[in-house]
C-alpha cells in the first residue's frame, strides 16, 4: 500500500487518456496522490496502475463530469477515500470537427457541456471544499484557441473562451473575499493526444491538431510546474504565445490567415478517417494512454516552456547582465568626463 504522506491529494478530470493521462502520471511522479474522474473504466484502471507504479495512492471514479451533482458526489467520494483535496485540475474536453451549420444542436450542446460546464462543475465541487479551509489550488486547462477561434471547431473554441470569462469572474470573487485559494489557467498548444482518433468528424480524412504539434508530456510538465508554484496564467509553447500576441496586434490578418490555412491544417495529408467510434456521448472501450497517432511529428519539448521552468535563474542572469552593462556605462561616462 502506497504511503499517505506526500504532496497532497490531486483530482484530474478526464485523466484516463490524452493530456489528462499525462498530467496524472506527472503529478504522481512528483509525489501527489491522484484521483481520476472520467467515464471509461478501462482507462481509469490504466491510470490507477500508473499512479500506483509511481508509489502513490490512487482512486478512480467513473463519472460524466457534465453532470454537476455527479461531480459533487465524486468529490465527496475522493475526500472520503484519500483525504482533503489540495489540487483540482479541470481537463476534460470534447468536440466535433464540422462547420457550425453542419454541427447538430445536440452535438454542439454536448461538446459545450463536456468542455465548459465540466469546468464549472469541477470548480464548484472543489471550491465548496477549499473555500472553508481557505486553501487549495484549481487549475483550468485552457487553449490557445481560447484567444482565437478557428474554423470547424466552433463548439470547442466557444467553450474555451467561456472558461476564461468564467474563471476571471470566480477569481475576482475570491479576491474580494481575500481567499487564499489559488486559481490558474494553463493555455495549451496543439497536442498529440487521443482526442483526434475519436473526435466526431464529418470529413473523410483523419483529423489532426494544427501544427506545430507537441507531445502531451510538454503540457503535463507545465501543469505540474504551476501546481508547484501557482501562476495566474501560463501559455504553453511558442505557437500559443505567437497566436495570442498575434491576435492582439494583427487580428484581421489572422482572420484571413486561419481561414486560408487552419481548415486544411486540421487533416492529416493523405489519410483516411480513423474508424474509431466518436466519444462525444459514450467512452471508447480500451485503455488508450496519452499519445495520439502523431508521435513521428510531435515535439517533446519547448524552449518557451523550458524558459518558464527556469525563469528564476534566467531573471537572475538577466539582472546581472543588466547591472554589469550599467556599471560599464557609468565607468565609460566617467572616463569620458575625466578626458574633458
CSV table of C-alpha atoms in Angstrom, one decimal:
chain,number,residue,atom,x,y,z
A,1,UNK,CA,0.0,0.0,0.0
A,2,UNK,CA,1.4,3.4,-1.0
A,3,UNK,CA,2.2,5.8,1.8
A,4,UNK,CA,-0.3,8.6,2.5
A,5,UNK,CA,2.4,11.3,3.0
A,6,UNK,CA,3.4,13.3,0.0
A,7,UNK,CA,2.5,16.5,-1.8
A,8,UNK,CA,-1.3,16.1,-1.1
A,9,UNK,CA,-4.4,15.0,-2.9
A,10,UNK,CA,-5.0,16.0,-6.6
A,11,UNK,CA,-8.0,15.4,-8.7
A,12,UNK,CA,-7.7,15.3,-12.5
A,13,UNK,CA,-10.9,15.2,-14.6
A,14,UNK,CA,-10.5,13.4,-17.9
A,15,UNK,CA,-7.4,11.8,-16.5
A,16,UNK,CA,-7.9,8.4,-18.2
A,17,UNK,CA,-6.5,9.4,-21.6
A,18,UNK,CA,-4.7,12.1,-23.6
A,19,UNK,CA,-3.3,15.2,-21.8
A,20,UNK,CA,-5.2,14.2,-18.7
A,21,UNK,CA,-3.4,10.9,-18.5
A,22,UNK,CA,0.0,12.6,-19.0
A,23,UNK,CA,-0.9,15.0,-16.1
A,24,UNK,CA,-1.9,12.1,-13.9
A,25,UNK,CA,1.5,10.4,-14.5
A,26,UNK,CA,3.4,13.7,-14.0
A,27,UNK,CA,1.7,14.5,-10.7
A,28,UNK,CA,2.1,11.0,-9.3
A,29,UNK,CA,5.8,11.1,-10.2
A,30,UNK,CA,6.1,14.4,-8.3
A,31,UNK,CA,4.6,12.9,-5.2
A,32,UNK,CA,0.9,13.6,-5.4
A,33,UNK,CA,-1.8,11.1,-4.5
A,34,UNK,CA,-4.2,11.3,-7.5
A,35,UNK,CA,-7.9,10.8,-8.0
A,36,UNK,CA,-9.0,10.4,-11.6
A,37,UNK,CA,-12.5,11.3,-12.8
A,38,UNK,CA,-13.6,10.0,-16.2
A,39,UNK,CA,-16.2,7.8,-17.9
A,40,UNK,CA,-14.3,4.8,-19.3
A,41,UNK,CA,-13.5,2.0,-16.9
A,42,UNK,CA,-10.6,0.6,-18.9
A,43,UNK,CA,-8.8,4.0,-19.0
A,44,UNK,CA,-9.5,4.6,-15.3
A,45,UNK,CA,-7.9,1.3,-14.4
A,46,UNK,CA,-4.9,2.1,-16.5
A,47,UNK,CA,-4.5,5.4,-14.8
A,48,UNK,CA,-4.7,3.9,-11.4
A,49,UNK,CA,-2.0,1.4,-12.4
A,50,UNK,CA,0.2,4.3,-13.5
A,51,UNK,CA,-0.3,6.1,-10.2
A,52,UNK,CA,0.4,3.1,-8.0
A,53,UNK,CA,3.5,2.3,-10.1
A,54,UNK,CA,4.8,5.7,-9.1
A,55,UNK,CA,4.3,4.7,-5.4
A,56,UNK,CA,1.3,7.0,-4.8
A,57,UNK,CA,-2.3,6.4,-3.7
A,58,UNK,CA,-4.9,6.3,-6.4
A,59,UNK,CA,-8.6,6.5,-6.6
A,60,UNK,CA,-10.8,6.3,-9.7
A,61,UNK,CA,-14.4,7.5,-10.1
A,62,UNK,CA,-16.4,6.7,-13.2
A,63,UNK,CA,-18.5,9.9,-13.8
A,64,UNK,CA,-19.8,12.1,-16.5
A,65,UNK,CA,-18.4,15.5,-15.5
A,66,UNK,CA,-21.1,17.3,-17.4
A,67,UNK,CA,-23.4,16.2,-14.5
A,68,UNK,CA,-23.0,18.7,-11.7
A,69,UNK,CA,-24.5,16.5,-8.9
A,70,UNK,CA,-22.4,13.6,-10.0
A,71,UNK,CA,-19.2,15.6,-9.9
A,72,UNK,CA,-20.0,16.8,-6.4
A,73,UNK,CA,-20.6,13.2,-5.3
A,74,UNK,CA,-17.4,12.2,-6.8
A,75,UNK,CA,-15.5,14.9,-4.9
A,76,UNK,CA,-17.1,13.7,-1.7
A,77,UNK,CA,-16.0,10.1,-2.6
A,78,UNK,CA,-12.4,11.3,-3.2
A,79,UNK,CA,-12.2,13.1,0.2
A,80,UNK,CA,-13.7,10.1,2.0
A,81,UNK,CA,-11.1,7.8,0.4
A,82,UNK,CA,-7.9,9.9,0.0
A,83,UNK,CA,-8.5,12.9,2.3
A,84,UNK,CA,-8.9,16.7,1.6
A,85,UNK,CA,-8.4,17.8,-1.9
A,86,UNK,CA,-5.5,20.1,-2.4
A,87,UNK,CA,-5.4,20.4,-6.1
A,88,UNK,CA,-8.1,20.1,-8.7
A,89,UNK,CA,-7.3,20.1,-12.5
A,90,UNK,CA,-10.2,20.7,-14.9
A,91,UNK,CA,-9.0,19.0,-18.0
A,92,UNK,CA,-12.0,17.3,-19.7
A,93,UNK,CA,-12.8,18.3,-23.3
A,94,UNK,CA,-14.7,17.1,-26.3
A,95,UNK,CA,-15.8,18.5,-29.6
A,96,UNK,CA,-16.7,17.9,-33.2
A,97,UNK,CA,-14.9,18.6,-36.5
A,98,UNK,CA,-17.6,20.3,-38.6
A,99,UNK,CA,-18.7,23.7,-39.8
A,100,UNK,CA,-21.0,25.4,-37.4
A,101,UNK,CA,-24.1,24.9,-39.5
A,102,UNK,CA,-23.3,21.3,-40.1
A,103,UNK,CA,-22.9,20.6,-36.3
A,104,UNK,CA,-26.2,19.5,-34.9
A,105,UNK,CA,-27.7,21.3,-31.9
A,106,UNK,CA,-27.3,18.2,-29.8
A,107,UNK,CA,-23.6,17.8,-30.7
A,108,UNK,CA,-22.9,21.5,-30.0
A,109,UNK,CA,-24.7,21.3,-26.7
A,110,UNK,CA,-22.9,18.2,-25.7
A,111,UNK,CA,-19.5,19.5,-26.6
A,112,UNK,CA,-20.2,22.7,-24.7
A,113,UNK,CA,-21.4,20.7,-21.6
A,114,UNK,CA,-18.4,18.5,-21.6
A,115,UNK,CA,-15.7,21.1,-22.3
A,116,UNK,CA,-17.2,24.2,-20.5
A,117,UNK,CA,-19.8,23.0,-17.9
A,118,UNK,CA,-17.4,20.3,-16.7
A,119,UNK,CA,-15.0,23.1,-15.7
A,120,UNK,CA,-17.8,24.9,-14.0
A,121,UNK,CA,-18.9,21.8,-12.2
A,122,UNK,CA,-15.4,20.8,-11.2
A,123,UNK,CA,-14.6,24.4,-9.9
A,124,UNK,CA,-17.9,24.4,-7.9
A,125,UNK,CA,-17.1,21.0,-6.3
A,126,UNK,CA,-13.6,22.0,-5.5
A,127,UNK,CA,-14.5,25.4,-4.1
A,128,UNK,CA,-17.2,24.0,-1.9
A,129,UNK,CA,-14.4,22.1,-0.1
A,130,UNK,CA,-11.4,24.5,-0.4
A,131,UNK,CA,-13.2,27.8,0.4
A,132,UNK,CA,-14.0,26.9,4.0
A,133,UNK,CA,-10.5,25.5,4.5
A,134,UNK,CA,-9.1,28.7,2.9
A,135,UNK,CA,-6.5,26.7,0.9
A,136,UNK,CA,-6.3,24.8,-2.3
A,137,UNK,CA,-5.5,25.3,-5.9
A,138,UNK,CA,-7.7,24.9,-9.0
A,139,UNK,CA,-6.0,24.6,-12.5
A,140,UNK,CA,-8.2,25.1,-15.6
A,141,UNK,CA,-6.8,23.6,-18.8
A,142,UNK,CA,-7.2,26.3,-21.4
A,143,UNK,CA,-6.1,26.5,-25.0
A,144,UNK,CA,-4.5,28.9,-27.5
A,145,UNK,CA,-7.9,28.6,-29.2
A,146,UNK,CA,-9.5,30.4,-26.2
A,147,UNK,CA,-7.9,33.5,-27.6
A,148,UNK,CA,-8.6,32.9,-31.3
A,149,UNK,CA,-11.2,30.6,-32.8
A,150,UNK,CA,-10.5,28.6,-35.9
A,151,UNK,CA,-12.8,27.0,-38.5
A,152,UNK,CA,-14.5,23.6,-37.9
A,153,UNK,CA,-14.3,23.9,-34.1
A,154,UNK,CA,-16.9,26.5,-33.1
A,155,UNK,CA,-18.2,24.5,-30.1
A,156,UNK,CA,-14.7,23.8,-28.6
A,157,UNK,CA,-13.4,27.3,-29.2
A,158,UNK,CA,-16.5,28.8,-27.7
A,159,UNK,CA,-16.3,26.7,-24.7
A,160,UNK,CA,-12.6,27.5,-24.1
A,161,UNK,CA,-13.4,31.2,-24.5
A,162,UNK,CA,-16.1,30.8,-21.9
A,163,UNK,CA,-13.7,29.1,-19.4
A,164,UNK,CA,-11.6,32.2,-19.4
A,165,UNK,CA,-14.5,34.6,-18.7
A,166,UNK,CA,-15.9,32.3,-16.0
A,167,UNK,CA,-12.5,31.9,-14.3
A,168,UNK,CA,-11.9,35.6,-14.3
A,169,UNK,CA,-15.3,36.1,-12.6
A,170,UNK,CA,-14.5,33.5,-9.9
A,171,UNK,CA,-11.0,34.9,-9.3
A,172,UNK,CA,-12.5,38.4,-8.7
A,173,UNK,CA,-14.9,37.0,-6.2
A,174,UNK,CA,-12.2,35.1,-4.3
A,175,UNK,CA,-10.0,38.2,-4.4
A,176,UNK,CA,-12.9,40.2,-2.9
A,177,UNK,CA,-13.2,37.6,-0.1
A,178,UNK,CA,-9.4,37.7,0.4
A,179,UNK,CA,-9.4,34.0,-0.1
A,180,UNK,CA,-6.1,32.1,-0.3
A,181,UNK,CA,-7.5,29.6,-2.8
A,182,UNK,CA,-5.5,29.9,-6.0
A,183,UNK,CA,-6.9,29.6,-9.5
A,184,UNK,CA,-4.8,29.2,-12.6
A,185,UNK,CA,-5.3,28.8,-16.3
A,186,UNK,CA,-2.8,26.9,-18.4
A,187,UNK,CA,-3.3,27.5,-22.2
A,188,UNK,CA,-2.2,24.6,-24.3
A,189,UNK,CA,-0.9,24.4,-27.9
A,190,UNK,CA,-1.8,21.6,-30.4
A,191,UNK,CA,-1.0,18.3,-28.6
A,192,UNK,CA,-0.6,14.8,-29.9
A,193,UNK,CA,-3.5,13.2,-27.8
A,194,UNK,CA,-6.1,10.5,-28.3
A,195,UNK,CA,-8.8,13.1,-29.0
A,196,UNK,CA,-8.0,13.2,-32.7
A,197,UNK,CA,-8.6,9.5,-33.0
A,198,UNK,CA,-12.1,9.6,-31.6
A,199,UNK,CA,-13.4,13.2,-32.2
A,200,UNK,CA,-16.7,13.2,-34.1
A,201,UNK,CA,-16.0,14.4,-37.6
A,202,UNK,CA,-18.0,15.0,-40.8
A,203,UNK,CA,-14.9,14.6,-43.0
A,204,UNK,CA,-13.3,11.5,-44.7
A,205,UNK,CA,-9.7,12.5,-43.6
A,206,UNK,CA,-8.1,11.7,-40.3
A,207,UNK,CA,-8.3,14.9,-38.0
A,208,UNK,CA,-5.1,16.3,-36.6
A,209,UNK,CA,-4.0,19.1,-34.3
A,210,UNK,CA,-3.0,22.2,-36.3
A,211,UNK,CA,0.9,22.0,-36.5
A,212,UNK,CA,3.2,22.6,-34.8
A,213,UNK,CA,2.3,19.6,-32.6
A,214,UNK,CA,3.7,18.9,-29.1
A,215,UNK,CA,3.6,15.7,-27.1
A,216,UNK,CA,1.2,15.8,-24.2
A,217,UNK,CA,4.0,15.5,-21.7
A,218,UNK,CA,5.0,19.1,-22.6
A,219,UNK,CA,1.6,20.3,-21.3
A,220,UNK,CA,1.7,17.9,-18.4
A,221,UNK,CA,5.0,19.3,-17.1
A,222,UNK,CA,3.7,22.8,-17.4
A,223,UNK,CA,0.6,21.9,-15.3
A,224,UNK,CA,2.8,20.2,-12.7
A,225,UNK,CA,5.1,23.2,-12.6
A,226,UNK,CA,2.1,25.5,-12.0
A,227,UNK,CA,0.9,23.2,-9.3
A,228,UNK,CA,4.4,23.6,-7.7
A,229,UNK,CA,4.3,27.4,-8.0
A,230,UNK,CA,0.9,28.8,-8.7
A,231,UNK,CA,0.7,31.3,-11.5
A,232,UNK,CA,-2.4,33.1,-12.7
A,233,UNK,CA,-1.8,32.5,-16.4
A,234,UNK,CA,0.6,30.3,-18.3
A,235,UNK,CA,1.0,30.0,-22.1
A,236,UNK,CA,2.5,26.7,-23.2
A,237,UNK,CA,4.6,26.5,-26.4
A,238,UNK,CA,5.9,29.1,-28.8
A,239,UNK,CA,2.8,28.7,-31.1
A,240,UNK,CA,0.5,29.6,-28.3
A,241,UNK,CA,2.4,32.7,-27.5
A,242,UNK,CA,2.5,33.7,-31.1
A,243,UNK,CA,-1.2,33.1,-31.7
A,244,UNK,CA,-2.2,35.1,-28.6
A,245,UNK,CA,0.1,38.0,-29.2
A,246,UNK,CA,-0.8,37.9,-32.9
A,247,UNK,CA,-4.5,38.2,-32.1
A,248,UNK,CA,-3.8,41.3,-30.1
A,249,UNK,CA,-1.8,43.1,-32.7
A,250,UNK,CA,-3.0,41.7,-36.1
A,251,UNK,CA,-6.5,40.3,-35.6
A,252,UNK,CA,-7.7,40.9,-39.1
A,253,UNK,CA,-4.7,39.3,-40.7
A,254,UNK,CA,-5.2,36.2,-38.5
A,255,UNK,CA,-8.9,36.1,-39.7
A,256,UNK,CA,-7.6,35.8,-43.2
A,257,UNK,CA,-4.6,33.5,-42.4
A,258,UNK,CA,-6.6,31.0,-40.4
A,259,UNK,CA,-9.5,30.9,-42.9
A,260,UNK,CA,-6.9,30.0,-45.5
A,261,UNK,CA,-4.7,27.6,-43.6
A,262,UNK,CA,-6.4,26.2,-40.5
A,263,UNK,CA,-9.1,24.4,-42.4
A,264,UNK,CA,-6.7,22.0,-44.3
A,265,UNK,CA,-4.3,22.1,-41.4
A,266,UNK,CA,-6.8,20.1,-39.3
A,267,UNK,CA,-6.5,17.0,-41.5
A,268,UNK,CA,-3.5,14.6,-41.9
A,269,UNK,CA,-2.4,14.7,-45.5
A,270,UNK,CA,-3.3,11.6,-47.5
A,271,UNK,CA,-5.1,10.0,-44.5
A,272,UNK,CA,-8.4,8.2,-44.1
A,273,UNK,CA,-10.7,8.6,-41.1
A,274,UNK,CA,-9.6,6.7,-38.0
A,275,UNK,CA,-12.6,4.3,-38.0
A,276,UNK,CA,-12.9,4.6,-34.2
A,277,UNK,CA,-16.3,5.5,-32.8
A,278,UNK,CA,-16.6,9.1,-31.5
A,279,UNK,CA,-16.5,9.5,-27.8
A,280,UNK,CA,-18.8,12.6,-27.6
A,281,UNK,CA,-21.6,10.7,-25.9
A,282,UNK,CA,-20.1,7.4,-24.8
A,283,UNK,CA,-16.5,6.4,-23.8
A,284,UNK,CA,-14.5,4.4,-26.3
A,285,UNK,CA,-13.6,1.0,-24.8
A,286,UNK,CA,-10.0,0.2,-24.0
A,287,UNK,CA,-7.0,1.9,-22.3
A,288,UNK,CA,-5.7,4.4,-24.9
A,289,UNK,CA,-2.9,6.1,-22.9
A,290,UNK,CA,-1.8,9.6,-23.5
A,291,UNK,CA,-0.5,9.7,-27.1
A,292,UNK,CA,-2.3,10.0,-30.4
A,293,UNK,CA,-1.3,9.0,-33.9
A,294,UNK,CA,1.3,11.7,-34.5
A,295,UNK,CA,4.4,10.6,-32.5
A,296,UNK,CA,6.6,10.9,-35.6
A,297,UNK,CA,5.7,14.6,-35.9
A,298,UNK,CA,5.3,15.8,-32.3
A,299,UNK,CA,7.8,17.8,-30.4
A,300,UNK,CA,8.9,16.5,-27.0
A,301,UNK,CA,10.0,19.9,-25.6
A,302,UNK,CA,9.6,23.6,-26.0
A,303,UNK,CA,12.2,26.4,-25.5
A,304,UNK,CA,9.4,28.6,-24.2
A,305,UNK,CA,8.3,26.2,-21.5
A,306,UNK,CA,11.9,25.5,-20.6
A,307,UNK,CA,12.3,29.2,-20.0
A,308,UNK,CA,9.2,29.4,-17.8
A,309,UNK,CA,10.5,26.5,-15.7
A,310,UNK,CA,13.9,28.2,-15.3
A,311,UNK,CA,12.7,31.7,-15.1
A,312,UNK,CA,14.2,32.4,-11.7
A,313,UNK,CA,17.9,31.8,-12.7
A,314,UNK,CA,17.1,33.4,-16.1
A,315,UNK,CA,15.8,36.6,-14.3
A,316,UNK,CA,18.9,36.5,-12.1
A,317,UNK,CA,21.2,36.2,-15.1
A,318,UNK,CA,19.4,39.0,-16.9
A,319,UNK,CA,19.6,41.2,-13.9
A,320,UNK,CA,23.3,40.5,-13.5
A,321,UNK,CA,23.8,41.3,-17.2
A,322,UNK,CA,21.8,44.5,-16.9
A,323,UNK,CA,23.8,45.5,-13.8
A,324,UNK,CA,27.1,44.8,-15.5
A,325,UNK,CA,26.0,46.8,-18.5
A,326,UNK,CA,25.0,49.7,-16.3
A,327,UNK,CA,28.3,49.6,-14.4
A,328,UNK,CA,30.2,49.6,-17.7
A,329,UNK,CA,28.1,52.5,-19.0
A,330,UNK,CA,28.8,54.6,-15.8
A,331,UNK,CA,32.5,53.7,-15.9
A,332,UNK,CA,32.7,54.8,-19.6
A,333,UNK,CA,30.9,58.0,-18.8
A,334,UNK,CA,33.3,58.8,-16.0
A,335,UNK,CA,36.3,58.1,-18.3
A,336,UNK,CA,34.9,60.4,-20.9
A,337,UNK,CA,34.3,63.1,-18.3
A,338,UNK,CA,37.9,62.8,-17.0
A,339,UNK,CA,39.3,63.3,-20.5
A,340,UNK,CA,37.4,66.5,-20.8
